[in-house]
PDB file of C-alpha atoms and ligand atoms in Angstrom:
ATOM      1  CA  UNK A   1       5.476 -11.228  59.578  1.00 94.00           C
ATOM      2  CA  UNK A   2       4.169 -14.658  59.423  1.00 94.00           C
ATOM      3  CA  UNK A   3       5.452 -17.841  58.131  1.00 93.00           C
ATOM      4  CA  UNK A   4       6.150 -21.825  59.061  1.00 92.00           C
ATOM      5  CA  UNK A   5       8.020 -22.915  62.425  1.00 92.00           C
ATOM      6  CA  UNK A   6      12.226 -22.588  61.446  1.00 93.00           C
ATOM      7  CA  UNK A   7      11.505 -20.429  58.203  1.00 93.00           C
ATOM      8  CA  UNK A   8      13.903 -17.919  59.280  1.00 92.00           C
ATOM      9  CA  UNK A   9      11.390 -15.045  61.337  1.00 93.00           C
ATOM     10  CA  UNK A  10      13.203 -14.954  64.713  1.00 93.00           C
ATOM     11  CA  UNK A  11      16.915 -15.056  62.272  1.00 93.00           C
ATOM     12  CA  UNK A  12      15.460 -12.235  60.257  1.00 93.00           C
ATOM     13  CA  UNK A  13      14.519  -9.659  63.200  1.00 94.00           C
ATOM     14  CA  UNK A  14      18.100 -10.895  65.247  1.00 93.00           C
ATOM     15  CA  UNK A  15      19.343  -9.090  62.304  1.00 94.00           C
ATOM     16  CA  UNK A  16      17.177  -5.991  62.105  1.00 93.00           C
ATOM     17  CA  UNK A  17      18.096  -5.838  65.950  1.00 94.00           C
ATOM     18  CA  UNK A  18      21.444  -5.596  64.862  1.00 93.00           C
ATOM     19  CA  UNK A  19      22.024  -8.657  67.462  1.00 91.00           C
ATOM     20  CA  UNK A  20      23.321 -10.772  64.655  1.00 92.00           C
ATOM     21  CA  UNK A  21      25.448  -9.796  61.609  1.00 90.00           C
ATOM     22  CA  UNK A  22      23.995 -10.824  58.177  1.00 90.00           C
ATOM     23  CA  UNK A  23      26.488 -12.528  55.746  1.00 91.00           C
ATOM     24  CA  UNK A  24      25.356 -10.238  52.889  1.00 91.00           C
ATOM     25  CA  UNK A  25      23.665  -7.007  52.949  1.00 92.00           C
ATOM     26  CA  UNK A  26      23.152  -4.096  54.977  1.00 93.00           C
ATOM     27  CA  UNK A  27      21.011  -3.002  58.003  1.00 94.00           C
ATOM     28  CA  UNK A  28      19.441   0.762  58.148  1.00 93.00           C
ATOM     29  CA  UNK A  29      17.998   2.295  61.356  1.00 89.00           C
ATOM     30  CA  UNK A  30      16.654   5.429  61.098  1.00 83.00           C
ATOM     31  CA  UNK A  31      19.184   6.536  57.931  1.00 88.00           C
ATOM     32  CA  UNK A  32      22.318   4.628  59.820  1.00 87.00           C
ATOM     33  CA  UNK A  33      24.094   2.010  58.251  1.00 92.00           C
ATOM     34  CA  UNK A  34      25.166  -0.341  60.722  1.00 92.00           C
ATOM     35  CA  UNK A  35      27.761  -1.962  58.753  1.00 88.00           C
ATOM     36  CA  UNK A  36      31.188  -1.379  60.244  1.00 87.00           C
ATOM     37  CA  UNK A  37      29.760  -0.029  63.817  1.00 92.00           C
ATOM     38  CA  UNK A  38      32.308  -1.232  66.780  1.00 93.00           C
ATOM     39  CA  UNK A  39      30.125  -3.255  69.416  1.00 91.00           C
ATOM     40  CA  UNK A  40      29.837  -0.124  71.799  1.00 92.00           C
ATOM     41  CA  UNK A  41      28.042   1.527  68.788  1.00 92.00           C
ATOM     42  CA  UNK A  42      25.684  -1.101  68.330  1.00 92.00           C
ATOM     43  CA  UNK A  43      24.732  -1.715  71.830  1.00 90.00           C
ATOM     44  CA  UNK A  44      24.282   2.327  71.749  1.00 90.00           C
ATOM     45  CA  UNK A  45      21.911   2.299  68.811  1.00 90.00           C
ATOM     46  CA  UNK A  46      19.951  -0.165  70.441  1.00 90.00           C
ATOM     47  CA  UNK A  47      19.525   1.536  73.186  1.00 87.00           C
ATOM     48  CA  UNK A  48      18.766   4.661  71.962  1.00 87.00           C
ATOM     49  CA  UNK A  49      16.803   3.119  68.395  1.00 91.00           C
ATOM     50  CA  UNK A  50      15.347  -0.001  68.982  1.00 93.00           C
ATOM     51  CA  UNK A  51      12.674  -1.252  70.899  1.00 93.00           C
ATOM     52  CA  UNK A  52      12.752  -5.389  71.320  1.00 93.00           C
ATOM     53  CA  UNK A  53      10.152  -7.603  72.492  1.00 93.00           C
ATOM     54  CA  UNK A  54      10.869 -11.208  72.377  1.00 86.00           C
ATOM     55  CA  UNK A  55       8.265 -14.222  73.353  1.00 83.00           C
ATOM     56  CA  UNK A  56       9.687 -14.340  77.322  1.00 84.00           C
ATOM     57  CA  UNK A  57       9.312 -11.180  78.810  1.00 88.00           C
ATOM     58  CA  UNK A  58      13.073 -11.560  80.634  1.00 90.00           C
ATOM     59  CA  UNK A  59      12.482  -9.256  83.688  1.00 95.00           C
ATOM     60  CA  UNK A  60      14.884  -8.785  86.245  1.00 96.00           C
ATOM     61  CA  UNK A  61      13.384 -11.079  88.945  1.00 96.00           C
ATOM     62  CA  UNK A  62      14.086  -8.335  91.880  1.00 97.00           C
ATOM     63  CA  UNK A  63      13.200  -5.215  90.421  1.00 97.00           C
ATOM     64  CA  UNK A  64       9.907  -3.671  90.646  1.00 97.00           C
ATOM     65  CA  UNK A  65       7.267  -2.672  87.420  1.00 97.00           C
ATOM     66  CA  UNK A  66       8.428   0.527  86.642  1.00 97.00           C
ATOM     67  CA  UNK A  67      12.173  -0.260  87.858  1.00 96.00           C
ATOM     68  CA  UNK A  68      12.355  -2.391  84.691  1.00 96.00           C
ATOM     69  CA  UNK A  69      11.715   0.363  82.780  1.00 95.00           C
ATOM     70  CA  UNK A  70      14.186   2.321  84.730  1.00 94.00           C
ATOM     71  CA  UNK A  71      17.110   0.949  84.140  1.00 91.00           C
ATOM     72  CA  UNK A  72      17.219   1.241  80.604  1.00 82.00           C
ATOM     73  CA  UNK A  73      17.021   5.269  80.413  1.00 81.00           C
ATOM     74  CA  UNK A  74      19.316   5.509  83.343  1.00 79.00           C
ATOM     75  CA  UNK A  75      22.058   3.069  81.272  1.00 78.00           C
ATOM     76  CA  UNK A  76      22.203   6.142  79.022  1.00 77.00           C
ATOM     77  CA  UNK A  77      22.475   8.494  82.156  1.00 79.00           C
ATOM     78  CA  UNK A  78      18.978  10.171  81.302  1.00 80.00           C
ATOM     79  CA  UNK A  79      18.099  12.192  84.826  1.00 84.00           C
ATOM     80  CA  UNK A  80      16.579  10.312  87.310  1.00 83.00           C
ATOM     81  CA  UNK A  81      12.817  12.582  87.721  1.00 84.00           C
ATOM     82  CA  UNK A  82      12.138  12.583  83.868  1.00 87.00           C
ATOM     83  CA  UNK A  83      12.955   8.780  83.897  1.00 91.00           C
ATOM     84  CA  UNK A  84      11.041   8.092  86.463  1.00 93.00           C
ATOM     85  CA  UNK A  85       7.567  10.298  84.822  1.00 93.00           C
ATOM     86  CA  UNK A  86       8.387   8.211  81.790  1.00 92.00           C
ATOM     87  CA  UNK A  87       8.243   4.931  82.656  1.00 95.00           C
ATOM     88  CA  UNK A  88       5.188   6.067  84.495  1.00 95.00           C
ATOM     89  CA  UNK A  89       3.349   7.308  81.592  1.00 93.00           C
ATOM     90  CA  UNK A  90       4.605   4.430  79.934  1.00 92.00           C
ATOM     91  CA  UNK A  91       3.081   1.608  82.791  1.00 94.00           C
ATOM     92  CA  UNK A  92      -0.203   3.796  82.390  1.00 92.00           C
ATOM     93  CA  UNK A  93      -0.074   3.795  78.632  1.00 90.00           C
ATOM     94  CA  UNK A  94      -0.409  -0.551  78.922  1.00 91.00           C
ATOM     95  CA  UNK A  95      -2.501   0.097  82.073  1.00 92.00           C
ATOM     96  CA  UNK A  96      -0.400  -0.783  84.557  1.00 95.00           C
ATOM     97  CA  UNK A  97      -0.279   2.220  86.394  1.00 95.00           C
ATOM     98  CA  UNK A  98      -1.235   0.523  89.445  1.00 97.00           C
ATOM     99  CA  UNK A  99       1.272  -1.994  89.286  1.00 97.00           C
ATOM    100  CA  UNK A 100       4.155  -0.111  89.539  1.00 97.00           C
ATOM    101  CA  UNK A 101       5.339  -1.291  92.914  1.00 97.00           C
ATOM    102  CA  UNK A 102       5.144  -5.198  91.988  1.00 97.00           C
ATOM    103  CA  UNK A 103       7.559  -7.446  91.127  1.00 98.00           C
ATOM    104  CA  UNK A 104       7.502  -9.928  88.009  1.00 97.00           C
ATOM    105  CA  UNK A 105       6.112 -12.789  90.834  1.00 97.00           C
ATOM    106  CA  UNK A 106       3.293 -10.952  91.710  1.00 97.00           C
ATOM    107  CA  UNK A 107       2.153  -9.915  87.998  1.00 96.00           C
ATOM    108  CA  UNK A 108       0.266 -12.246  85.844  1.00 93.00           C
ATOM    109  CA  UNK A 109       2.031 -13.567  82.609  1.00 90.00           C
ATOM    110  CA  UNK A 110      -0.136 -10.833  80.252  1.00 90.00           C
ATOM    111  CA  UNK A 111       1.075  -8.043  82.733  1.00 93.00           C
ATOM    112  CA  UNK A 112       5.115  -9.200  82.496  1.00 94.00           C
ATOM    113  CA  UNK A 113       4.357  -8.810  78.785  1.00 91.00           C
ATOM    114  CA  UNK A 114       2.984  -5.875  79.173  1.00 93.00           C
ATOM    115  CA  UNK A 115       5.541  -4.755  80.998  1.00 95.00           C
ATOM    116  CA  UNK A 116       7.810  -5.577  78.367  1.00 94.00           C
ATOM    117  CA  UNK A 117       6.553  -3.911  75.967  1.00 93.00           C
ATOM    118  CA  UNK A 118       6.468  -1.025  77.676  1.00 93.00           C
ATOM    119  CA  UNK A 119      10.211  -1.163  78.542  1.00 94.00           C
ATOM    120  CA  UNK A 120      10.998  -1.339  74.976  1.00 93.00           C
ATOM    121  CA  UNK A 121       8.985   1.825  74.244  1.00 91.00           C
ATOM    122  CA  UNK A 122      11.087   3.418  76.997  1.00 91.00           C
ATOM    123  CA  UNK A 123      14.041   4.693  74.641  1.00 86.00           C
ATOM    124  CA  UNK A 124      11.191   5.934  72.101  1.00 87.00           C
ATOM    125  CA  UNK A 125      12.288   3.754  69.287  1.00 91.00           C
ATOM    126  CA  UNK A 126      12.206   4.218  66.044  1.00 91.00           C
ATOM    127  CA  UNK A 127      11.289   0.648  65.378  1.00 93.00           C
ATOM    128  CA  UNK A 128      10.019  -1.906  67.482  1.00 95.00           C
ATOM    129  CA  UNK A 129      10.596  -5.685  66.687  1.00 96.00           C
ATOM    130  CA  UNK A 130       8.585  -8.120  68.502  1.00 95.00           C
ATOM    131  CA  UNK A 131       8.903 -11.978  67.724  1.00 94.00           C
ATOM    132  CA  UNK A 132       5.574 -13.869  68.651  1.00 92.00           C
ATOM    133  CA  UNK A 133       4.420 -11.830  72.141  1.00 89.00           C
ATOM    134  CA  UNK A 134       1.582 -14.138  72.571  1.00 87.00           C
ATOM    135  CA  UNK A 135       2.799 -17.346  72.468  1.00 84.00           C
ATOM    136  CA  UNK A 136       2.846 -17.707  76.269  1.00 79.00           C
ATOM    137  CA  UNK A 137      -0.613 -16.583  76.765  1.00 80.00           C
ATOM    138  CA  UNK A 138      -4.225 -17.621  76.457  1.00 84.00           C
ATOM    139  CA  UNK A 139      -6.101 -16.214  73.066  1.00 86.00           C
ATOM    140  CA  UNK A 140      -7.944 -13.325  75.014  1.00 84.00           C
ATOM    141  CA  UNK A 141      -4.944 -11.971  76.634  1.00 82.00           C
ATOM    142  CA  UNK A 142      -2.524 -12.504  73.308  1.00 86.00           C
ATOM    143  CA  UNK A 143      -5.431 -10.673  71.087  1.00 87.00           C
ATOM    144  CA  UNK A 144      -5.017  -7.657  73.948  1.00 85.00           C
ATOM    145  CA  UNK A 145      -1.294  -7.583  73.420  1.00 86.00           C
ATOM    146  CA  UNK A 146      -1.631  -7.409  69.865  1.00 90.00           C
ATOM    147  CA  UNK A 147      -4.104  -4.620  70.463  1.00 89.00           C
ATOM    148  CA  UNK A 148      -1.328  -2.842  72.556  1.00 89.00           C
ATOM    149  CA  UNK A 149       1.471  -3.251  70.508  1.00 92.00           C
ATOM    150  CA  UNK A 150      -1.096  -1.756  67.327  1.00 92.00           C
ATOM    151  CA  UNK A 151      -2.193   1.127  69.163  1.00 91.00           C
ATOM    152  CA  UNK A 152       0.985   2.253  70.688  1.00 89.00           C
ATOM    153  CA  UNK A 153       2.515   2.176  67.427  1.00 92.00           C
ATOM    154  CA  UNK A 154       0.453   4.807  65.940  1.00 91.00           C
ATOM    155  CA  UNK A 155       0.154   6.650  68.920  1.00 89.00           C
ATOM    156  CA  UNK A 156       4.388   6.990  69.643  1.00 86.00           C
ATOM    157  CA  UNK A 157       4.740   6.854  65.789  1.00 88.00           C
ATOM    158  CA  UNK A 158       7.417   3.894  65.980  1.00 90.00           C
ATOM    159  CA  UNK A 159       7.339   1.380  62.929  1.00 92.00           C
ATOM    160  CA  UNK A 160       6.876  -2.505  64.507  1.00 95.00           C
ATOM    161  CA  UNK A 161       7.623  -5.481  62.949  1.00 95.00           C
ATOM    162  CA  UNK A 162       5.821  -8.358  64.587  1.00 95.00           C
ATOM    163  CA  UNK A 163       6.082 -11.794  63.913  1.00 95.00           C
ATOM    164  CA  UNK A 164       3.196 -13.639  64.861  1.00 90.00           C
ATOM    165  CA  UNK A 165       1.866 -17.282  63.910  1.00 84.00           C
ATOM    166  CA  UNK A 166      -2.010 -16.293  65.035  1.00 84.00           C
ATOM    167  CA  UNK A 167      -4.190 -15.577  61.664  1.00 84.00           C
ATOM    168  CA  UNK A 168      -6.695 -13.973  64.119  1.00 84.00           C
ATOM    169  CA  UNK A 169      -3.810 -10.825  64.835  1.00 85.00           C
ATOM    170  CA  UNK A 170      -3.440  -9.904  60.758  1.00 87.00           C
ATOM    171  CA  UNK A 171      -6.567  -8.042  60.786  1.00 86.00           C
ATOM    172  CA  UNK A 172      -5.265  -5.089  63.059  1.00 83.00           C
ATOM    173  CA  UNK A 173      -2.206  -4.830  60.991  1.00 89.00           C
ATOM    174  CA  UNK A 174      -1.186  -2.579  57.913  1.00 90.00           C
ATOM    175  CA  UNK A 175       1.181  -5.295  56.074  1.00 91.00           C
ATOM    176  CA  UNK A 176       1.304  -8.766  56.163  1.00 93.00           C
ATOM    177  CA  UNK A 177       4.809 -10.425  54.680  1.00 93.00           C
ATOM    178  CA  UNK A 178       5.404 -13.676  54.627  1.00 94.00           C
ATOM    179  CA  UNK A 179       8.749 -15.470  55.208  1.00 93.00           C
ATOM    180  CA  UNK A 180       9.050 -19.239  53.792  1.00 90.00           C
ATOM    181  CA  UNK A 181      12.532 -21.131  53.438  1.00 88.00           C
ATOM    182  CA  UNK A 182      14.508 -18.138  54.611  1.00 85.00           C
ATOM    183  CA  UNK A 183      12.847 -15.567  51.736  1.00 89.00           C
ATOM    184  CA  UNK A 184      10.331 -12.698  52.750  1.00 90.00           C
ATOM    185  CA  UNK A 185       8.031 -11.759  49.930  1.00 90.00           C
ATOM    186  CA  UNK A 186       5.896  -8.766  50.509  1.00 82.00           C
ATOM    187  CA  UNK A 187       3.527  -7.477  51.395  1.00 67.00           C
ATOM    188  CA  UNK A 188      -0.078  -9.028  50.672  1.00 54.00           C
ATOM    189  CA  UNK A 189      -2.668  -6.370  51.604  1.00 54.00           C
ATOM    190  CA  UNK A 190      -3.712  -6.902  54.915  1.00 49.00           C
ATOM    191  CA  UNK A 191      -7.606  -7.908  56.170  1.00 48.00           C
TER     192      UNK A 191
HETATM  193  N1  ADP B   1      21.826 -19.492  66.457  1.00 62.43           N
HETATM  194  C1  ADP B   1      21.591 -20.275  65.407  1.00 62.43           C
HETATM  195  N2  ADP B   1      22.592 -20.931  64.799  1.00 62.43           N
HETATM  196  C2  ADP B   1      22.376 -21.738  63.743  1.00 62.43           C
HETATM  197  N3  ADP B   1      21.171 -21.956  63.211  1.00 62.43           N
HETATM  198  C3  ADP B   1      20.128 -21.335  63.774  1.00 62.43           C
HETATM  199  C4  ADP B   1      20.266 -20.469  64.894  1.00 62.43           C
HETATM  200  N4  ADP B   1      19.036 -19.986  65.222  1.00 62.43           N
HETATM  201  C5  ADP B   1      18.176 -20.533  64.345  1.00 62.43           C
HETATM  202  N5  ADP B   1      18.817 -21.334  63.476  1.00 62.43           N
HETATM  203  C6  ADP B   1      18.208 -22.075  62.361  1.00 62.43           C
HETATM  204  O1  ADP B   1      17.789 -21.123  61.404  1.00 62.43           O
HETATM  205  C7  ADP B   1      16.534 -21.506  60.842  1.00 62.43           C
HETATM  206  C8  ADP B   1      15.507 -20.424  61.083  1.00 62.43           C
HETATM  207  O2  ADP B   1      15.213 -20.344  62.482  1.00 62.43           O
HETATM  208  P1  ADP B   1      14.329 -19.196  63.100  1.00 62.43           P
HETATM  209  O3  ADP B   1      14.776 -17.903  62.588  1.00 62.43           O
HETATM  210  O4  ADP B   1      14.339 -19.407  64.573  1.00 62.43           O
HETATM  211  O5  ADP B   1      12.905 -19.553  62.490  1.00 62.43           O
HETATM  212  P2  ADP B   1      11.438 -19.100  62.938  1.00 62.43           P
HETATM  213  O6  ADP B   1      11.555 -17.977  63.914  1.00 62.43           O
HETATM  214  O7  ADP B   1      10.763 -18.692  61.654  1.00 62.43           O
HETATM  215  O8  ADP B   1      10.774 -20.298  63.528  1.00 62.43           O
HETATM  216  C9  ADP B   1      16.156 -22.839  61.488  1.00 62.43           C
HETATM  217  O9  ADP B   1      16.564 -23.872  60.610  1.00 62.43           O
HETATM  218  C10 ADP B   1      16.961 -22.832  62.757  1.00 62.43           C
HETATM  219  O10 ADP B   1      17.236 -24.147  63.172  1.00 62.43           O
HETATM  220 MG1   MG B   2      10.852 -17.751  65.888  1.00 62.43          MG
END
């Protein structure tokens, strides 16, 4: 998803995250209409559907690599030894394997995205919004996230919306849509 600074990308995917309520319409995950779900049935649908990656990574300052991933699957009481072998293959799967043990201070601003990423692919999503990964990093590192975030897609078969404002990242995509003055118009064949 591309489109100007304040066009409405960031609004849009709040609302596919279910994080914000639209005024009109309806939001589907996965065959579920969210319309009319209590707050505990939201936040459990997250959880459990959707995988969110915003421009900040937002780890927990004191928890280690693969904690972060952790926590999520043991929020929904998943068993500790199949969590843990998770968020392993995960850390590999953005090789990070090796960096399990470190905390967000000693990992490099591509690795906490990374990690990220990773984290959000811990509930095995059905979709997977991410709003402008790359922003915080240099060109070379941003086109590897974007690399990533395409290849993990296919490979856990999760749909991803990203929003990016980098021309260079449409190539690797399947759609492009564009947003402008709060309307999406799609899709223009991609590359
Ligand atoms: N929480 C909010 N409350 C009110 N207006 C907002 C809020 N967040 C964003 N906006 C406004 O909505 C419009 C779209 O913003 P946004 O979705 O962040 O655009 P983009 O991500 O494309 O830059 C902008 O005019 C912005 O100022
Ligand atoms: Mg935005």
């Amino acid at each position: 998803m591309v489109g100007p600074s304040g066009s409405g990308k960031s609004s849009l995917l709040a609302v596919a995250a279910t994080l914000v309520t639209p005024d009109a319409g309806t939001v589907t995950i996965d065959g579920t209409p969210t319309t009319g779900l209590s707050r505990g049935e939201l936040a459990a649908l997250r959880r459990r559907r959707i995988g969110i990656v915003f421009q900040q990574p937002h780890l927990i300052a004191s928890l280690t690599a693969v904690e972060q991933l952790q926590v999520i699957a043991r929020i929904d009481g998943r068993k500790p030894r199949t969590v843990r072998d998770r968020a392993m293959e995960l850390l590999a799967a953005v090789g990070l394997a090796d960096q399990a043990p470190r905390r967000p201070h000693q990992l490099s601003g591509g690795q906490r995205q990374r990690v990220n990423i990773a984290r959000a692919l811990m509930n095995d999503p059905t979709v997977l919004l991410v709003d402008e990964p790359t922003s915080a990093l240099d060109h070379e590192r941003g086109a590897a996230v974007i690399d990533l975030i395409t290849r993990l897609t296919h490979q856990q078969a999760t749909a991803t919306v990203l929003v990016t404002h980098d021309p260079a990242h449409l190539t690797s995509v399947d759609k492009v849509a564009e947003v402008r003055d709060g309307r999406l118009t799609l899709p223009a064949a991609a590359g």
